[in-house]
Short mmCIF file of C-alpha atoms in Angstrom, two decimals:
data_model
loop_
_atom_site.label_atom_id
_atom_site.label_comp_id
_atom_site.label_asym_id
_atom_site.label_seq_id
_atom_site.Cartn_x
_atom_site.Cartn_y
_atom_site.Cartn_z
CA MET A 1 -30.63 29.12 4.06
CA THR A 2 -32.38 32.12 2.93
CA ASP A 3 -36.33 32.65 1.85
CA ASP A 4 -35.60 32.76 -1.79
CA VAL A 5 -33.21 30.35 -2.17
CA PHE A 6 -36.50 29.11 -4.38
CA LEU A 7 -35.43 31.98 -7.03
CA LEU A 8 -32.08 31.00 -7.27
CA VAL A 9 -33.34 27.61 -8.41
CA GLU A 10 -36.08 28.78 -10.63
CA ARG A 11 -33.63 30.58 -12.65
CA HIS A 12 -33.15 27.50 -14.65
CA ASP A 13 -34.85 24.88 -16.32
CA CYS A 14 -35.76 21.49 -14.80
CA PRO A 15 -33.59 19.41 -16.07
CA LEU A 16 -35.43 15.87 -15.13
CA SER A 17 -37.32 14.40 -17.38
CA THR A 18 -40.56 14.28 -16.29
CA CYS A 19 -40.54 17.56 -15.65
CA ALA A 20 -38.63 19.52 -17.39
CA VAL A 21 -40.53 22.77 -16.60
CA PRO A 22 -38.88 26.22 -17.90
CA ALA A 23 -37.30 28.73 -15.99
CA GLY A 24 -39.53 30.61 -13.45
CA SER A 25 -42.12 27.73 -12.68
CA PRO A 26 -41.91 25.19 -9.61
CA CYS A 27 -41.38 21.83 -10.38
CA ARG A 28 -43.73 19.15 -11.11
CA THR A 29 -45.00 15.24 -10.45
CA THR A 30 -46.04 12.93 -13.14
CA ARG A 31 -49.52 13.76 -12.11
CA GLY A 32 -49.15 17.21 -13.03
CA LEU A 33 -49.37 18.58 -9.61
CA VAL A 34 -47.04 21.05 -8.20
CA ALA A 35 -44.75 19.23 -6.40
CA ALA A 36 -43.59 19.23 -2.97
CA ASP A 37 -39.65 20.32 -3.68
CA TYR A 38 -37.76 20.93 -6.41
CA HIS A 39 -35.91 17.87 -7.48
CA THR A 40 -32.35 17.23 -7.18
CA ALA A 41 -30.75 17.57 -10.53
CA ARG A 42 -32.79 21.64 -10.53
CA ILE A 43 -31.16 22.31 -7.12
CA ARG A 44 -27.64 21.19 -7.76
CA LEU A 45 -27.40 23.36 -10.58
CA VAL A 46 -27.23 26.23 -7.87
CA PRO A 47 -23.79 26.49 -6.03
CA GLU A 48 -25.29 27.30 -3.73
CA THR A 49 -28.25 24.58 -2.94
CA ARG A 50 -25.84 21.61 -4.25
CA ALA A 51 -25.24 20.24 -1.35
CA GLU A 52 -28.74 19.94 -0.38
CA LEU A 53 -30.89 16.90 -0.25
CA LYS A 54 -33.93 19.30 -1.01
CA VAL A 55 -35.43 22.89 -1.56
CA ARG A 56 -39.00 22.82 0.12
CA ILE A 57 -41.36 24.19 -2.88
CA PRO A 58 -42.47 27.30 -0.60
CA ALA A 59 -46.64 28.13 0.12
CA VAL A 60 -46.22 31.11 -2.49
CA ARG A 61 -46.17 28.51 -4.71
CA THR A 62 -48.92 25.93 -3.18
CA PRO A 63 -47.26 22.66 -3.43
CA GLY A 64 -49.70 20.15 -4.18
CA LYS A 65 -52.19 22.06 -6.65
CA PHE A 66 -52.61 21.96 -9.88
CA TRP A 67 -49.43 23.33 -12.15
CA THR A 68 -49.65 25.93 -14.42
CA GLN A 69 -46.82 27.93 -15.81
CA LEU A 70 -45.45 31.20 -13.58
CA PRO A 71 -44.03 34.46 -15.77
CA PRO A 72 -40.20 33.51 -16.28
CA PRO A 73 -37.42 35.41 -14.11
CA PRO A 74 -36.82 39.08 -16.08
CA ALA A 75 -32.92 38.88 -17.95
CA SER A 76 -31.62 41.57 -15.55
CA LEU A 77 -32.08 39.59 -12.82
CA GLU A 78 -28.32 40.31 -10.93
CA PRO A 79 -25.79 37.44 -10.41
CA VAL A 80 -26.08 35.62 -7.34
CA GLY A 81 -22.47 35.39 -6.98
CA ARG A 82 -19.17 36.45 -8.31
CA VAL A 83 -16.37 33.96 -9.47
CA ARG A 84 -12.58 34.28 -10.02
CA ILE A 85 -10.91 31.89 -11.89
CA GLY A 86 -7.01 32.53 -13.02
CA TYR A 87 -4.93 30.93 -16.38
CA ALA A 88 -1.53 31.21 -15.95
CA ARG A 89 1.39 30.21 -19.20
CA THR A 90 4.89 29.99 -20.26
CA SER A 91 5.40 29.34 -23.75
CA THR A 92 7.75 26.73 -23.07
CA SER A 93 8.03 23.78 -20.93
CA ARG A 94 11.88 24.88 -19.96
CA GLN A 95 10.51 28.21 -17.88
CA ASN A 96 8.87 27.91 -14.40
CA LEU A 97 4.86 28.79 -14.14
CA GLY A 98 5.78 29.02 -10.05
CA PRO A 99 5.56 33.11 -10.01
CA GLN A 100 2.57 33.02 -11.74
CA LEU A 101 0.71 30.56 -9.63
CA ASP A 102 1.68 32.18 -6.55
CA MET A 103 0.79 36.03 -7.59
CA LEU A 104 -2.91 33.98 -9.02
CA GLN A 105 -3.60 32.31 -5.98
CA ASP A 106 -2.30 35.20 -2.99
CA PRO A 107 -5.19 36.09 -1.06
CA GLU A 108 -4.18 39.49 -1.76
CA ARG A 109 -3.33 39.77 -4.96
CA GLY A 110 -5.26 37.33 -7.27
CA GLY A 111 -7.42 35.46 -4.63
CA VAL A 112 -7.96 32.82 -7.30
CA LYS A 113 -8.92 28.96 -5.97
CA ARG A 114 -9.18 26.73 -9.46
CA VAL A 115 -6.42 27.82 -12.00
CA PHE A 116 -5.81 26.81 -15.54
CA GLN A 117 -2.31 26.15 -16.77
CA GLU A 118 -0.76 25.04 -19.81
CA GLN A 119 3.49 25.29 -21.13
CA ILE A 120 2.63 26.22 -25.09
CA SER A 121 3.11 29.41 -27.35
CA THR A 122 0.62 32.24 -27.71
CA ARG A 123 0.99 31.40 -31.67
CA VAL A 124 0.28 27.99 -31.28
CA LYS A 125 -4.19 28.19 -31.65
CA ASP A 126 -5.68 25.83 -29.79
CA ARG A 127 -4.72 26.17 -26.46
CA PRO A 128 -6.46 23.63 -24.30
CA GLU A 129 -6.12 24.68 -20.84
CA LEU A 130 -7.35 28.62 -21.98
CA ALA A 131 -10.43 26.71 -23.49
CA ALA A 132 -11.35 25.18 -20.72
CA ALA A 133 -11.63 27.85 -18.72
CA LEU A 134 -13.90 29.35 -21.02
CA ALA A 135 -15.81 26.73 -20.99
CA PHE A 136 -16.09 26.06 -17.10
CA ALA A 137 -16.93 30.07 -16.92
CA ASP A 138 -19.32 29.24 -18.93
CA GLU A 139 -20.41 26.52 -17.14
CA LEU A 140 -20.75 29.12 -14.20
CA GLN A 141 -22.24 31.99 -15.98
CA ALA A 142 -25.22 29.32 -16.65
CA THR A 143 -26.04 28.73 -12.56
CA GLY A 144 -26.10 32.76 -12.69
CA LEU A 145 -22.47 33.74 -11.07
CA ALA A 146 -20.67 36.57 -12.16
CA VAL A 147 -17.15 35.52 -13.49
CA THR A 148 -13.80 36.69 -13.23
CA LEU A 149 -10.88 36.06 -15.52
CA VAL A 150 -7.61 36.69 -13.92
CA VAL A 151 -3.93 36.70 -15.04
CA THR A 152 -0.76 37.71 -14.26
CA GLU A 153 -0.52 40.20 -17.43
CA HIS A 154 -2.04 40.55 -20.78
CA LYS A 155 1.07 38.91 -22.62
CA ARG A 156 0.14 35.31 -21.28
CA LEU A 157 -3.21 35.48 -23.27
CA GLY A 158 -1.94 37.03 -26.15
CA ARG A 159 -0.86 39.92 -28.34
CA GLY A 160 -2.18 42.06 -30.73
CA SER A 161 -5.55 41.26 -33.19
CA ASP A 162 -5.14 37.54 -30.93
CA LEU A 163 -6.08 39.60 -28.21
CA VAL A 164 -8.62 41.62 -29.55
CA THR A 165 -10.39 38.60 -30.98
CA LEU A 166 -10.34 36.51 -27.54
CA ALA A 167 -11.17 39.80 -25.52
CA GLU A 168 -14.74 39.61 -27.69
CA LYS A 169 -14.99 36.51 -26.90
CA LEU A 170 -15.13 37.25 -23.36
CA LYS A 171 -17.52 40.43 -23.48
CA ALA A 172 -19.97 37.87 -25.92
CA SER A 173 -19.70 36.03 -22.45
CA GLY A 174 -20.19 38.55 -20.13
CA ILE A 175 -17.23 37.32 -18.66
CA THR A 176 -14.95 40.07 -16.97
CA LEU A 177 -11.18 40.66 -17.28
CA GLU A 178 -8.33 41.16 -14.44
CA PHE A 179 -4.88 41.55 -15.20
CA LEU A 180 -2.71 41.69 -11.63
CA THR A 181 0.84 43.45 -13.52
CA GLY A 182 1.96 44.91 -16.87
CA ASP A 183 0.35 48.05 -19.32
CA LEU A 184 -3.35 46.90 -18.43
CA ARG A 185 -3.33 46.03 -14.76
CA GLY A 186 -6.61 46.10 -13.87
CA GLU A 187 -10.11 45.23 -14.05
CA HIS A 188 -11.39 45.52 -17.29
CA ASP A 189 -14.22 45.34 -20.16
CA PRO A 190 -13.03 43.32 -22.57
CA SER A 191 -14.53 45.94 -25.11
CA GLY A 192 -13.38 48.85 -24.21
CA PRO A 193 -11.45 51.55 -25.99
CA LEU A 194 -8.42 51.64 -23.97
CA PHE A 195 -7.93 47.47 -23.93
CA ALA A 196 -8.33 47.62 -27.81
CA PHE A 197 -5.53 50.28 -27.83
CA LEU A 198 -2.87 48.73 -25.56
CA ALA A 199 -3.95 44.81 -26.93
CA ALA A 200 -2.54 46.67 -30.26
CA MET A 201 0.42 48.13 -28.91
CA SER A 202 1.05 44.65 -27.67
CA GLY A 203 0.86 43.23 -31.17
CA MET A 204 3.30 46.04 -32.62
CA GLU A 205 5.87 45.14 -29.71
CA ARG A 206 6.38 42.10 -31.19
CA GLU A 207 6.69 42.70 -34.65
CA TYR A 208 9.46 45.84 -33.57
CA ILE A 209 10.79 42.50 -31.82
CA ARG A 210 10.89 40.47 -34.47
CA ASP A 211 12.44 42.86 -36.84
CA GLN A 212 15.19 44.17 -34.80
CA THR A 213 15.71 40.68 -33.88
CA LEU A 214 16.51 39.71 -37.89
CA ASP A 215 18.28 43.21 -38.61
CA GLY A 216 20.80 42.22 -35.88
CA GLN A 217 21.42 38.99 -37.68
CA GLU A 218 21.37 40.00 -40.74
CA SER A 219 24.22 42.77 -39.86
CA ALA A 220 26.13 39.95 -38.34
CA ARG A 221 26.09 37.85 -41.13
CA THR A 222 27.57 40.69 -43.54
CA ARG A 223 30.51 41.52 -41.11
CA GLY A 224 31.49 37.17 -41.09
CA LYS A 225 29.72 36.04 -37.71
CA THR A 226 28.36 33.31 -37.76
CA ILE A 227 24.83 33.22 -36.15
CA GLY A 228 23.58 30.36 -33.74
CA GLY A 229 25.63 28.28 -31.33
CA VAL A 230 28.85 26.94 -31.79
CA ARG A 231 29.50 24.16 -34.54
CA VAL A 232 30.58 20.94 -33.31
CA THR A 233 31.28 19.02 -35.93
CA ASP A 234 34.49 19.04 -38.04
CA THR A 235 36.27 17.77 -41.01
CA ASP A 236 38.21 15.74 -39.01
CA MET A 237 34.66 13.60 -37.12
CA LEU A 238 33.21 13.52 -40.61
CA SER A 239 36.08 11.20 -42.05
CA MET A 240 36.01 9.44 -38.94
CA ALA A 241 31.44 9.18 -39.25
CA LEU A 242 32.55 8.27 -43.13
CA HIS A 243 35.41 5.43 -42.23
CA LEU A 244 32.40 3.89 -39.37
CA ARG A 245 29.83 3.86 -41.97
CA GLU A 246 31.78 2.40 -44.66
CA GLN A 247 33.06 -0.80 -42.19
CA ASP A 248 29.52 -0.89 -40.83
CA PRO A 249 27.11 0.07 -43.08
CA GLY A 250 24.02 -0.50 -40.63
CA ILE A 251 25.69 0.96 -38.06
CA SER A 252 22.94 3.09 -35.91
CA LEU A 253 23.41 7.12 -35.28
CA ARG A 254 23.74 6.62 -31.82
CA ASP A 255 26.38 4.15 -32.02
CA LEU A 256 28.04 5.99 -34.63
CA SER A 257 27.64 9.43 -32.02
CA SER A 258 29.43 7.57 -29.08
CA ARG A 259 32.16 6.50 -30.78
CA LEU A 260 32.73 10.12 -31.86
CA VAL A 261 34.24 13.17 -29.93
CA ILE A 262 34.06 17.03 -29.83
CA THR A 263 37.24 18.41 -30.37
CA ASN A 264 36.73 22.15 -29.80
CA GLY A 265 34.34 24.49 -27.44
CA ALA A 266 32.74 24.32 -24.47
CA LYS A 267 31.72 20.23 -25.36
CA LYS A 268 34.38 19.60 -26.01
CA GLY A 269 35.38 16.15 -25.13
CA LYS A 270 31.71 14.39 -24.99
CA HIS A 271 30.31 12.71 -27.65
CA PRO A 272 27.65 14.27 -30.12
CA SER A 273 24.15 13.87 -30.12
CA PRO A 274 22.82 11.56 -32.55
CA ALA A 275 20.34 14.45 -34.98
CA THR A 276 23.97 15.67 -35.10
CA VAL A 277 25.69 13.48 -36.92
CA MET A 278 22.71 12.78 -38.76
CA ARG A 279 23.20 16.31 -39.94
CA MET A 280 26.53 15.86 -40.44
CA LEU A 281 26.61 12.76 -43.01
CA ARG A 282 23.02 14.31 -44.52
CA GLU A 283 24.71 17.60 -45.41
CA HIS A 284 28.37 15.55 -46.65
CA ASP A 285 26.15 13.64 -48.69
CA ALA A 286 23.91 15.91 -50.94
CA ALA A 287 26.77 17.83 -51.10
CA PRO A 288 28.00 18.05 -55.05
CA LEU A 289 30.97 15.89 -55.44
CA SER A 290 34.66 18.20 -56.23
CA PRO A 291 36.06 17.90 -59.17
CA ARG A 292 39.53 15.76 -59.16
CA THR A 293 42.68 17.63 -59.70
CA ASP A 294 45.21 14.88 -59.84
CA LEU A 295 43.85 13.65 -63.30
#
């Protein structure tokens, strides 16, 4: 341990209620003297001294003398170290997080030890693991460490205005961003103009893809094509379901679906799901009655 380790400790206020000295000064005793050691609660704030049982007050702080407050440390102190934390995300639980985790934890690429991961869409505003990553970064920053948030690509954080908003939050906290792949590959100042431009372009890309999808679906409808999966219900299945429901009005959807069979498509020979049966019966019950033609 270096001789000036006390400067790392004194970057923080002492949390001990009987001491509570501000940053820049040594700890004190209940009798108003300079303590011989920095209090354990205080040295645990610093990663480099967290494992120590005690850190001695140096002679320059005159331990045992009457305590007086010293000038606070300058605000422009260099970070005492640098930490990289990772964030991985997929939109759904069906997608695999493995490739992102491998890239982030690869010593030659991400080099990240702590990774926050979740499977949730970027359209969801409340992403618990991302919030936890930022809170952890703030905690590390408070100990005097510089923090870099490492992500495989910018799409994992968000697009367009959402990404710009997040970048502003990171800038306010002094957190650096690094992307391992994609258009924004490399380390970035979140407030940089290039970052803001590419973030906005990524939002336009999402809108373009969505518009193209909707245009394609509408074009298919005008040509008489069905949008979505193959329909597994038909009139025969509906007739059987109505007959079974009439025989037993209290029959459950699960029992009803187990007695019906799909007669076409890739699921031919299988039973429809209870949700499919419920949808089929709801559509039938909600349809207006056809006028009788045999009168």
